[in-house]
mmCIF file of C-alpha atoms in Angstrom:
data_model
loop_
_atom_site.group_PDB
_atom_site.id
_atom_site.type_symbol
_atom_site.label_atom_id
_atom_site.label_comp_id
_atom_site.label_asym_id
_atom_site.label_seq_id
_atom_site.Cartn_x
_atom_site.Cartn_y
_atom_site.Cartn_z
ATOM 1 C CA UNK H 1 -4.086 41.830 6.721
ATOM 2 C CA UNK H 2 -7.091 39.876 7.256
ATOM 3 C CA UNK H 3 -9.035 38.795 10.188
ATOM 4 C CA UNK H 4 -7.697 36.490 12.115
ATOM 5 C CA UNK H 5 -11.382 34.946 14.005
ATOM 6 C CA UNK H 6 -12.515 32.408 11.261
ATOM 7 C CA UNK H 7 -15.883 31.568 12.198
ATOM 8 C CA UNK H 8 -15.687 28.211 9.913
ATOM 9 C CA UNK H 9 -13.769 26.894 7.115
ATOM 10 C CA UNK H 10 -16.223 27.632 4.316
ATOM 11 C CA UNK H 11 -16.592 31.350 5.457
ATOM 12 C CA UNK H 12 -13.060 31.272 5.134
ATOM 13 C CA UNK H 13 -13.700 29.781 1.842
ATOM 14 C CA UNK H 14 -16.202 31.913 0.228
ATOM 15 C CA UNK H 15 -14.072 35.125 1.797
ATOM 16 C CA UNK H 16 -11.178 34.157 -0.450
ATOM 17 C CA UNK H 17 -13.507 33.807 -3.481
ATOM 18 C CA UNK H 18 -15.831 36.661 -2.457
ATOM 19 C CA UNK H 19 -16.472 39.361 -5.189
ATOM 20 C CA UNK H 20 -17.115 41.725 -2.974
ATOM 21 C CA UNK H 21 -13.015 41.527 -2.116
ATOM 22 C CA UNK H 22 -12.477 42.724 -5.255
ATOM 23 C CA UNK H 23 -11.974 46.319 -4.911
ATOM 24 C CA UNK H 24 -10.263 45.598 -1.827
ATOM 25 C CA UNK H 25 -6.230 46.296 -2.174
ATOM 26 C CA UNK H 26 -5.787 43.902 -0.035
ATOM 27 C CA UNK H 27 -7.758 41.618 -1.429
ATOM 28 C CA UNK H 28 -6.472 42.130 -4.950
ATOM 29 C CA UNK H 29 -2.411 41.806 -4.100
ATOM 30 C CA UNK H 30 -3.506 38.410 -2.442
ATOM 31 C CA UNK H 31 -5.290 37.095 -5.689
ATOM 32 C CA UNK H 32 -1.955 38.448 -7.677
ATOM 33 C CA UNK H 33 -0.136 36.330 -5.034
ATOM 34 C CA UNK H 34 -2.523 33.261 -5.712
ATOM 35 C CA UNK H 35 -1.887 33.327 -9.798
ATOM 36 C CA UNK H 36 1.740 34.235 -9.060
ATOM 37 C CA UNK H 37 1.780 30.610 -7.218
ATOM 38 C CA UNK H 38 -0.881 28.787 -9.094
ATOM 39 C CA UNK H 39 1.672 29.684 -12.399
ATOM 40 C CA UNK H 40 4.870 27.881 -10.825
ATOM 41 C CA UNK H 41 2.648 24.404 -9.864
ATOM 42 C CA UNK H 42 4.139 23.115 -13.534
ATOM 43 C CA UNK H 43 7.485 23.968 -13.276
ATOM 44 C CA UNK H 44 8.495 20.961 -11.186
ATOM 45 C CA UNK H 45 8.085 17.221 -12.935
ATOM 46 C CA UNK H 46 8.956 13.851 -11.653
ATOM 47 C CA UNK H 47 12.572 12.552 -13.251
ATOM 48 C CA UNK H 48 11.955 10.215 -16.199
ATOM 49 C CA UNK H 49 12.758 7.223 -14.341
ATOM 50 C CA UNK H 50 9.650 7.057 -12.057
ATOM 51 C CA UNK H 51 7.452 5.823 -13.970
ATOM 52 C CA UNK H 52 9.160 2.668 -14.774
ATOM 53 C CA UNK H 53 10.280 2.135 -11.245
ATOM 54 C CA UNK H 54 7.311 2.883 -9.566
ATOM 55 C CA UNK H 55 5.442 0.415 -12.460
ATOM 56 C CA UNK H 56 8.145 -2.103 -11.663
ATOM 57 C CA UNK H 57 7.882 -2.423 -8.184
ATOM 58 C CA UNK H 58 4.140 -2.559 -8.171
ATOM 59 C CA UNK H 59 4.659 -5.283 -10.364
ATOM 60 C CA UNK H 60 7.252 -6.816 -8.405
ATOM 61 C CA UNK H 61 5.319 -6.757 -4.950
ATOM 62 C CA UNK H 62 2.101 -8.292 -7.159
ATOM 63 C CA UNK H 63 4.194 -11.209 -7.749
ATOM 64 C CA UNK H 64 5.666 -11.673 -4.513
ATOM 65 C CA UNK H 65 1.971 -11.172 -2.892
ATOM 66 C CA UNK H 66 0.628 -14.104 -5.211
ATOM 67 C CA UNK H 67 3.701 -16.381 -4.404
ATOM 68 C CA UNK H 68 3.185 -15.878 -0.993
ATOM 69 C CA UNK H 69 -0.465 -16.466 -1.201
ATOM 70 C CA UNK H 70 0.258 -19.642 -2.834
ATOM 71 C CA UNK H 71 2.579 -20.525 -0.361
ATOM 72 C CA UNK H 72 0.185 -19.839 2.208
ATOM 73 C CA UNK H 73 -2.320 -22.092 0.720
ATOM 74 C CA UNK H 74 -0.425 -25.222 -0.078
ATOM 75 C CA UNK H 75 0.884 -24.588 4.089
ATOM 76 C CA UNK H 76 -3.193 -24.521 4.921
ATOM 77 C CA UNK H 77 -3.819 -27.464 2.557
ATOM 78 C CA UNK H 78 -0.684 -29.573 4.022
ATOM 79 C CA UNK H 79 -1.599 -28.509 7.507
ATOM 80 C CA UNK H 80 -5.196 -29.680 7.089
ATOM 81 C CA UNK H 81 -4.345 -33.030 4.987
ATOM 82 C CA UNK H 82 -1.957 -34.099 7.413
ATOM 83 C CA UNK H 83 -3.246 -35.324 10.475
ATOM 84 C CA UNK H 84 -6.148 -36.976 8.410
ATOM 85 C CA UNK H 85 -2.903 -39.002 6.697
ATOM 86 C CA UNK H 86 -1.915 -40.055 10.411
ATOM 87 C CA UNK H 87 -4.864 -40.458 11.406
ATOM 88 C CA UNK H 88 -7.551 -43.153 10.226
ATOM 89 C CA UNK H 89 -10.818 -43.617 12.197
ATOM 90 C CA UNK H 90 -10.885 -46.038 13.903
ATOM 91 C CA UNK H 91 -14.009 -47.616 11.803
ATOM 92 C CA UNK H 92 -12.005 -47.940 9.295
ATOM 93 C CA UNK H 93 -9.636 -50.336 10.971
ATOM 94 C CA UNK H 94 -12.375 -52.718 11.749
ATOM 95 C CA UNK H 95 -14.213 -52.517 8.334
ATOM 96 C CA UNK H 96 -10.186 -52.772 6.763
ATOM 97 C CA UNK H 97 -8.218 -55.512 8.654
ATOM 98 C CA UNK H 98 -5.470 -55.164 6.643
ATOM 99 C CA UNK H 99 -4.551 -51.778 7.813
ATOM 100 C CA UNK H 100 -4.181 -53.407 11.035
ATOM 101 C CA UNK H 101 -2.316 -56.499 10.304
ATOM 102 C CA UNK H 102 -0.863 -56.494 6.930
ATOM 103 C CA UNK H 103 2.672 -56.006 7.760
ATOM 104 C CA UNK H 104 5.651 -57.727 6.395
ATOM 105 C CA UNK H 105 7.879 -57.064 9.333
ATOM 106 C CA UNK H 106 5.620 -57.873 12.258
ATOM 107 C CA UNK H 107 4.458 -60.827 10.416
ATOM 108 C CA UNK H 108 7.696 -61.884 10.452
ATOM 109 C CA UNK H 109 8.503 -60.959 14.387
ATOM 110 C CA UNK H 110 5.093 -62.754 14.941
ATOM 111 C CA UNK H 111 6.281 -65.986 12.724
ATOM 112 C CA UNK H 112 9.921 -66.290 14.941
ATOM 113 C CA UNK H 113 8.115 -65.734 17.968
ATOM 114 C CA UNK H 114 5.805 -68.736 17.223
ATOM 115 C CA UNK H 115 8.722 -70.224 16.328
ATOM 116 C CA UNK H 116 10.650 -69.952 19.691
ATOM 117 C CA UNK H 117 7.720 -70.811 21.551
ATOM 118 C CA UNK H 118 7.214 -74.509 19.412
ATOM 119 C CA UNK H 119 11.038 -74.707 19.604
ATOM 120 C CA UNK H 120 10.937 -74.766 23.594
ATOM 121 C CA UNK H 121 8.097 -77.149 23.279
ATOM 122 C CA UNK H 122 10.339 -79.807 20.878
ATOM 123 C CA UNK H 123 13.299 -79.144 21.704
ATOM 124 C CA UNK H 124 15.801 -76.524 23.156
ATOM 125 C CA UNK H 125 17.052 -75.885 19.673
ATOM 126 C CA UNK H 126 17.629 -72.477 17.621
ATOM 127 C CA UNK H 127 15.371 -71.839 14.657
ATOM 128 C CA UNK H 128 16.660 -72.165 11.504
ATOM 129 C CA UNK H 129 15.190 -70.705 8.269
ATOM 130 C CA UNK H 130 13.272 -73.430 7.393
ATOM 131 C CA UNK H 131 11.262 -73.300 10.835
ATOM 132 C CA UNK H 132 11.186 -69.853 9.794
ATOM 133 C CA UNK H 133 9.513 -70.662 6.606
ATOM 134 C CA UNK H 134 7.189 -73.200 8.099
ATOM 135 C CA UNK H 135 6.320 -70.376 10.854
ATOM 136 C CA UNK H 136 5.457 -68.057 8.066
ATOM 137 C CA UNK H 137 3.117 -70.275 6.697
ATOM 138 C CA UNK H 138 1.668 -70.875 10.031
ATOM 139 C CA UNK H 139 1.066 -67.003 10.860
ATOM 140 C CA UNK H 140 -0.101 -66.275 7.448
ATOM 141 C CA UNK H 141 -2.989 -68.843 7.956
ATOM 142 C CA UNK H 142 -3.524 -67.612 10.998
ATOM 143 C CA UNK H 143 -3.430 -63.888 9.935
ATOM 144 C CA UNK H 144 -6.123 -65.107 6.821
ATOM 145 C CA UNK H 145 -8.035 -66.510 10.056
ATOM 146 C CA UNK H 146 -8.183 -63.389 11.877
ATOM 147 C CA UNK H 147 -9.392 -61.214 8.858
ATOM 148 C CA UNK H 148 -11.985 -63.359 8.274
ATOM 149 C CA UNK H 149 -12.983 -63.166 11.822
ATOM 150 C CA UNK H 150 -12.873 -59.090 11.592
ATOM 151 C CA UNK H 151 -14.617 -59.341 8.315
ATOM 152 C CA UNK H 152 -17.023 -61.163 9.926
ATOM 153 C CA UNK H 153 -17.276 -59.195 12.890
ATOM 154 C CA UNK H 154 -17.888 -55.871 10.358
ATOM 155 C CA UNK H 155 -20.462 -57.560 8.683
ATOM 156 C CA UNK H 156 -22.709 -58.620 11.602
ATOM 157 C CA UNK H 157 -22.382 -54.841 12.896
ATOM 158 C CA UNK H 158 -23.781 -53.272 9.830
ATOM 159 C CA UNK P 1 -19.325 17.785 3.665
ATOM 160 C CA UNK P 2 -18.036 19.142 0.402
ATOM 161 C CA UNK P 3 -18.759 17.123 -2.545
ATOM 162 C CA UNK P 4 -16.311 15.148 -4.704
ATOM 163 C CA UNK P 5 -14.246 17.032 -7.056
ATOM 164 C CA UNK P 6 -14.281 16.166 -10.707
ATOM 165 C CA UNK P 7 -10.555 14.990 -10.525
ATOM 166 C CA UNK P 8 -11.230 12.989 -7.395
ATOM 167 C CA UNK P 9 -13.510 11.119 -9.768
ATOM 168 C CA UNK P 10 -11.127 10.362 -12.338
ATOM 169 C CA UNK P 11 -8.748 9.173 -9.436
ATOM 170 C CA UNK P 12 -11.454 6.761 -8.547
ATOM 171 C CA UNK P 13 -12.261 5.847 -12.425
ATOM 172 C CA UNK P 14 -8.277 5.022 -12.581
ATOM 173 C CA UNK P 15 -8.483 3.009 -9.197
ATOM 174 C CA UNK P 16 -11.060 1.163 -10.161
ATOM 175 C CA UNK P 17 -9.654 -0.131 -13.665
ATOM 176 C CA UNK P 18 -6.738 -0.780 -11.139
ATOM 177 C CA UNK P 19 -9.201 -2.793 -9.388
ATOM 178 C CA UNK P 20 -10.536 -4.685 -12.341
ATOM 179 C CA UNK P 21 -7.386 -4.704 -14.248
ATOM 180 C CA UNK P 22 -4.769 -5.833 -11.636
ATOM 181 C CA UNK P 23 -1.440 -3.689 -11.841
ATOM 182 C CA UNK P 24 -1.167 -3.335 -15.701
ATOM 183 C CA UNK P 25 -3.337 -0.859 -14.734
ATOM 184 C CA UNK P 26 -1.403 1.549 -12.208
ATOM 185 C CA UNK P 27 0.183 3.171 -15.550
ATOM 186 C CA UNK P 28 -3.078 5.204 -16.262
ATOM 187 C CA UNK P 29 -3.467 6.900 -12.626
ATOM 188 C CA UNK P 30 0.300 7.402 -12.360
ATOM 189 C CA UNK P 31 -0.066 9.162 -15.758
ATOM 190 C CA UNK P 32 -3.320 11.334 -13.628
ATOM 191 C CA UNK P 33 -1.512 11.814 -10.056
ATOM 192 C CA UNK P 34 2.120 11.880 -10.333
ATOM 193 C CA UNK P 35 2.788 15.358 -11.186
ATOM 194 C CA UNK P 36 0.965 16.624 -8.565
ATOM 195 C CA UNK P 37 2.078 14.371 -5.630
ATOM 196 C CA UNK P 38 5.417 14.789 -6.354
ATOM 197 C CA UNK P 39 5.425 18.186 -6.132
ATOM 198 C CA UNK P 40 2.988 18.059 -2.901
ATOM 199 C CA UNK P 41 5.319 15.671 -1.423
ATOM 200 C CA UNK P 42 8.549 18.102 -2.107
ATOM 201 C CA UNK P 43 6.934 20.634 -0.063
ATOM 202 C CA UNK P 44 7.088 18.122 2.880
ATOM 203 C CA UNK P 45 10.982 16.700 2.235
ATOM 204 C CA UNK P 46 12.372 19.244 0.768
ATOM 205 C CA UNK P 47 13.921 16.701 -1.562
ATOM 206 C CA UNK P 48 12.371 15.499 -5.042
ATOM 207 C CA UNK P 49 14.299 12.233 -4.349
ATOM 208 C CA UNK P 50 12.831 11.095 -1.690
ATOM 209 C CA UNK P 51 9.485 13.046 -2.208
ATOM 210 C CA UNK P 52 9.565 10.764 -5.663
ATOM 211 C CA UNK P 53 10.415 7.955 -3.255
ATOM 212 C CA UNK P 54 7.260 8.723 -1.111
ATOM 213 C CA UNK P 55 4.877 8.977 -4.180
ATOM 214 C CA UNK P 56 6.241 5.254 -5.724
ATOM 215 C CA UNK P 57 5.486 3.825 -2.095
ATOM 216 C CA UNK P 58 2.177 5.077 -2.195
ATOM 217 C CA UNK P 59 1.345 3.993 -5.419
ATOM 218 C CA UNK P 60 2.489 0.354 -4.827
ATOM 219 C CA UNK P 61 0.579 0.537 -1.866
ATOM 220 C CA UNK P 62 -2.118 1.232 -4.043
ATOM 221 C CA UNK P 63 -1.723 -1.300 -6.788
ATOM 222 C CA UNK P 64 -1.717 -3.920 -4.031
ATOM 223 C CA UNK P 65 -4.777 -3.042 -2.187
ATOM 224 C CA UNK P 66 -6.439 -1.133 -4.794
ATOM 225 C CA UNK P 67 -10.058 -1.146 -3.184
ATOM 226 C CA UNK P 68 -8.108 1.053 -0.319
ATOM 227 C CA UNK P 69 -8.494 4.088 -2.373
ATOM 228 C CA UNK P 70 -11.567 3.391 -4.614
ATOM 229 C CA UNK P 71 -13.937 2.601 -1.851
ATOM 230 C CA UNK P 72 -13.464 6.172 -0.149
ATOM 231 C CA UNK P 73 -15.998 8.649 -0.672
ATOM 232 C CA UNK P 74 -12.941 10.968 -2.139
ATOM 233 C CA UNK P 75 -9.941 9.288 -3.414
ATOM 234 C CA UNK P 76 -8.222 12.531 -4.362
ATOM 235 C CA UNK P 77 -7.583 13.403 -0.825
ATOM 236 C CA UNK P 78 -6.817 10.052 0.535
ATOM 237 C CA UNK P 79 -4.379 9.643 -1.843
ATOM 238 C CA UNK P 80 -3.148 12.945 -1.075
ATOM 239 C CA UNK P 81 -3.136 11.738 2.639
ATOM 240 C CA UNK P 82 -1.538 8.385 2.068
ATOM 241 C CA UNK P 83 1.882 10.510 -0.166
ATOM 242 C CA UNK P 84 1.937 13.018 3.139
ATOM 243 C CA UNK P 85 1.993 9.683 5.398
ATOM 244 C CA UNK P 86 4.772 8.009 3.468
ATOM 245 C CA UNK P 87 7.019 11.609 3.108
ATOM 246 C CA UNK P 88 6.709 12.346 6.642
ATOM 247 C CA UNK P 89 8.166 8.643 7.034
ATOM 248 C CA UNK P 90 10.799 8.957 4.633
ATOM 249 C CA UNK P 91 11.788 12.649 5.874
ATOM 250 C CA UNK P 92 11.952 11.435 9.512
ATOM 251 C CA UNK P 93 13.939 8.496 8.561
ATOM 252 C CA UNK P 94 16.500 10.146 6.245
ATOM 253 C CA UNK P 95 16.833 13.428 7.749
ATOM 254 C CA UNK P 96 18.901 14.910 5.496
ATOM 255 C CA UNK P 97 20.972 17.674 5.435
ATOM 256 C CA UNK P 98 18.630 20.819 4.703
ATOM 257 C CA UNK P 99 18.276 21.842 0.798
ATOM 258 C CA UNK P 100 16.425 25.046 1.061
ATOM 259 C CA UNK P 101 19.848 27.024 -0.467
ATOM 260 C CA UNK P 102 19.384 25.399 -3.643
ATOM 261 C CA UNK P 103 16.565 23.753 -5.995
ATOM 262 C CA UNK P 104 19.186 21.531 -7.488
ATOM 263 C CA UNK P 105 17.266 18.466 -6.535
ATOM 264 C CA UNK P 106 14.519 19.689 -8.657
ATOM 265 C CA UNK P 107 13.723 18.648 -11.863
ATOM 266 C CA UNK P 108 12.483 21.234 -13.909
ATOM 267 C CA UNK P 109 10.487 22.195 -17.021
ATOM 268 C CA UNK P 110 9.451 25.366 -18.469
ATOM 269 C CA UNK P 111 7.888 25.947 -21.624
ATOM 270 C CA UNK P 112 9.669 27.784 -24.511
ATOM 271 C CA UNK P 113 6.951 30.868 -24.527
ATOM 272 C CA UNK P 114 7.483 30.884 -20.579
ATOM 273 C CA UNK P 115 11.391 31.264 -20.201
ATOM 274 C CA UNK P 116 10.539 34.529 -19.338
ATOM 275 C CA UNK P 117 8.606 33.533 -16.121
ATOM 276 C CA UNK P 118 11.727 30.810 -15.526
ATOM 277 C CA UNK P 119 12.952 33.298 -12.569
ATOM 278 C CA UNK P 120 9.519 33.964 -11.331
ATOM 279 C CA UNK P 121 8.600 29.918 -10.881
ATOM 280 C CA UNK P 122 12.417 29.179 -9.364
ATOM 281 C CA UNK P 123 11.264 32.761 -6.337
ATOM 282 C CA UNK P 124 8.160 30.716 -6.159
ATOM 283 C CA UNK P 125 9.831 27.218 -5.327
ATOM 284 C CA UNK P 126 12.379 28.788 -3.114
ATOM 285 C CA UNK P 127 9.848 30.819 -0.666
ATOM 286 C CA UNK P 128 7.803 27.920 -0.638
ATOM 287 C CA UNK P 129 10.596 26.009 0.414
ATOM 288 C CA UNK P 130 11.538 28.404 2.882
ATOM 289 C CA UNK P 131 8.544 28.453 4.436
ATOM 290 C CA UNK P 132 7.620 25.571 7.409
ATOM 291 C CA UNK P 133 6.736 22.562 6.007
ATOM 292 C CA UNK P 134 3.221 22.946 7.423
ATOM 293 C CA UNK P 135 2.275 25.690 6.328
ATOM 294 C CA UNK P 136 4.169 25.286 2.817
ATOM 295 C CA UNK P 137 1.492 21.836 2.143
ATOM 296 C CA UNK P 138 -1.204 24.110 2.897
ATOM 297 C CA UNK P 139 -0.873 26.844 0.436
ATOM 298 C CA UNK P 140 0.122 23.496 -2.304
ATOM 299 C CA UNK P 141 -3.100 21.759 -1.457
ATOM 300 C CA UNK P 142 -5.152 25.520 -1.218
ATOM 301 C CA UNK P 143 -3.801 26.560 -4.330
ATOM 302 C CA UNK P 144 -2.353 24.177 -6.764
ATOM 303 C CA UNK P 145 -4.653 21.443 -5.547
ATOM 304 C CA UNK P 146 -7.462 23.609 -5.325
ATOM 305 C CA UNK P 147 -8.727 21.722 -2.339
ATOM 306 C CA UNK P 148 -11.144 23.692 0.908
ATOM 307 C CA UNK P 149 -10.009 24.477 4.246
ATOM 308 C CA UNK P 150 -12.388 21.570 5.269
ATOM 309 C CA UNK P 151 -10.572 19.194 2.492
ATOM 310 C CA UNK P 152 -6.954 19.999 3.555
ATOM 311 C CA UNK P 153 -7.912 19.620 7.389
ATOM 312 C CA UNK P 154 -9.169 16.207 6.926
ATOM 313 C CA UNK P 155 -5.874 15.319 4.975
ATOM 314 C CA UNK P 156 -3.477 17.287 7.461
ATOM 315 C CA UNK P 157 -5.711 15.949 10.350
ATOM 316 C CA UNK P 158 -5.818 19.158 12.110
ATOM 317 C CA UNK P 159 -9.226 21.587 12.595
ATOM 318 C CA UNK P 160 -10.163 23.559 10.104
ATOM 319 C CA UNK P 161 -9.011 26.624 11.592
ATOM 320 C CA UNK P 162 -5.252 25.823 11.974
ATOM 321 C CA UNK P 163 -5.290 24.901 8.078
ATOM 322 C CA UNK P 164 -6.955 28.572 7.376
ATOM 323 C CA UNK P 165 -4.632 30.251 10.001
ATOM 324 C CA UNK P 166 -1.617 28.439 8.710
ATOM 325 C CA UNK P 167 -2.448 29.545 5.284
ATOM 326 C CA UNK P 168 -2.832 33.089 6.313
ATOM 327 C CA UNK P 169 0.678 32.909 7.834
ATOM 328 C CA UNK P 170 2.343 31.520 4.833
ATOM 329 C CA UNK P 171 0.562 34.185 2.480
ATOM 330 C CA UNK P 172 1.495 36.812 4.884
ATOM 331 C CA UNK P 173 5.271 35.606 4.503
ATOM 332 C CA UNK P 174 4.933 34.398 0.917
ATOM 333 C CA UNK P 175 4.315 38.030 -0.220
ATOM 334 C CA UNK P 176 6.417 39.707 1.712
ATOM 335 C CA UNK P 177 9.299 37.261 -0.406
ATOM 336 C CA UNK P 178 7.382 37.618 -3.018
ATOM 337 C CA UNK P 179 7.224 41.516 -3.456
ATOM 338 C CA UNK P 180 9.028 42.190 -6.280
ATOM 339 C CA UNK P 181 7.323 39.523 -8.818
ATOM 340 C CA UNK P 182 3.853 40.526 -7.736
ATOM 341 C CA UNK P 183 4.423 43.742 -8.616
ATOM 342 C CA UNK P 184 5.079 42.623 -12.264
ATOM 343 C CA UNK P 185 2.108 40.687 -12.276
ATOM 344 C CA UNK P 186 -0.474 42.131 -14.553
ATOM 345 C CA UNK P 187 -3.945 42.474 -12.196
ATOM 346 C CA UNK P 188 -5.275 39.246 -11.578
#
């Protein structure tokens, strides 16, 4: 057979496709051997079904990618919205005295404990809603009071 | 370096209306490549199942990251690289029960004016398929794929050498099976 020292692939190349092979026996039964093999590459075919499966999944993995690149996004855009929803600067408060104060339910805790403390003054009495009422009216003007101080106050520092 | 081959081009013509087109697309080079990387990726499992299984992986692969294949300097290959990857996968995972008796898990198709050469092709597949899957892939991608010693080595990822020597051992077996066809061969 042939030599088995290849210096480099493309000797090893051009010695296959050499004509100078051609009167070689050798040579000749190995290019018979070649056509004998290059014949049979069509005989074998993928099945039928493939196609559309291998279409279908590409299709399928597509869509998955894109929903889970959505997903990803709308998880980077919550992630990144999020603490700025917690969080408010704090310049903000002062130039917004609402966000500090306007609270129903402390404005009420704030209006009882008023309350208590005139009730311990006047009497030892419990307060009823009316005192509750009146206190409410009380804190609200006092809450008005304070915004107009921090309004004030973010004024004079602009 | 050896040049790109004309069909590597088309491969990257198809990959890159891939590219462009998204996966509506993949039709076009599965029409171009399948043929041949199926029957590459038999040699390696011995099994057109799962070689057909290693070929659809591959070209999903593709149609997902389709600027994996067209931004090589030869797609052909790579391609041919990424089908060996994914049938070396699927043959080490399956391991199944050797087929080499039989080519029942081929699917088959001659042409009317070559029923004749029906026995010849089925020798063909079943020396091939006797032969070590190593150097069976190199006498595919030598001669069906028409690919150099230099092409195959960078897709087998051995030297040059071992894909020359390996094809010299396969030839060397492959006509000593082959004997009795070659002789009816008219001269080449």
């Amino acid at each position: 057979m042939r030599d088995s020292n290849f210096p480099d692939s493309d000797f090893h190349d051009s010695y296959w496709r050499d004509d100078s092979n051609a009167n070689n026996p050798e040579a000749s039964s190995d290019a018979a051997l070649e056509s004998l093999i290059r014949a049979a590459g069509d005989y074998v075919h993928p099945t039928g079904d493939l196609r559309p499966r291998t279409l279908e999944a590409a299709r399928l993995r597509c869509r998955q990618q894109r929903r889970a690149s959505g997903m990803a996004f709308a998880a980077i855009l919550l992630v990144l919205m999020l603490p700025s929803g917690m969080q408010r600067p704090a310049h903000f408060n002062r130039i917004n005295p609402f966000s500090e104060t306007a609270n129903v339910g402390s404005l009420r805790w704030q209006a009882g404990q008023w309350q208590a403390d005139r009730s311990k003054v006047t009497s030892a009495g419990q307060v009823t809603d009316g005192n509750v009422n009146w206190a409410l009216v009380e804190g609200f003007t006092q809450l008005r009071r304070h915004q107009a101080e921090l309004l004030h106050g973010a004024r004079a520092t602009r | 370096m050896t040049p790109p081959s004309p069909f590597s081009d088309l491969v990257r013509l198809a990959t890159t209306r891939l590219a462009e087109s998204g996966v509506a697309a993949l039709a076009g080079l599965y029409d171009l490549v399948s043929r041949r990387l199926v029957r590459y990726a038999v040699t390696i499992t011995s099994n057109q199942h799962d070689a057909e299984d290693a070929v659809s992986a591959a070209l999903v692969r593709i149609a997902d990251q389709p600027l994996l294949l067209s931004q090589t300097r030869r797609p052909w290959p790579y391609l041919l690289r990424m089908v060996r990857n994914e049938s070396l996968l699927i043959a080490r995972g399956r391991r199944r029960w050797s087929m080499v008796a039989d080519l029942s898990d081929l699917r088959t198709r001659c042409r009317v004016d070559e029923l004749e050469q029906e026995e010849t092709y089925r020798a063909v597949w079943m020396a091939l398929r006797r032969l070590p899957a190593a150097q069976a892939e190199v006498v595919v991608l030598k001669i069906w794929e028409d690919l150099t010693f230099t092409q195959i080595a960078e897709i087998l990822e051995v030297p040059p050498n071992t894909a020359a020597s390996r094809y010299r051992y396969a030839m060397q077996k492959l006509s000593q099976v082959l004997k009795p066809q070659c002789e009816e061969v008219p001269d080449a």
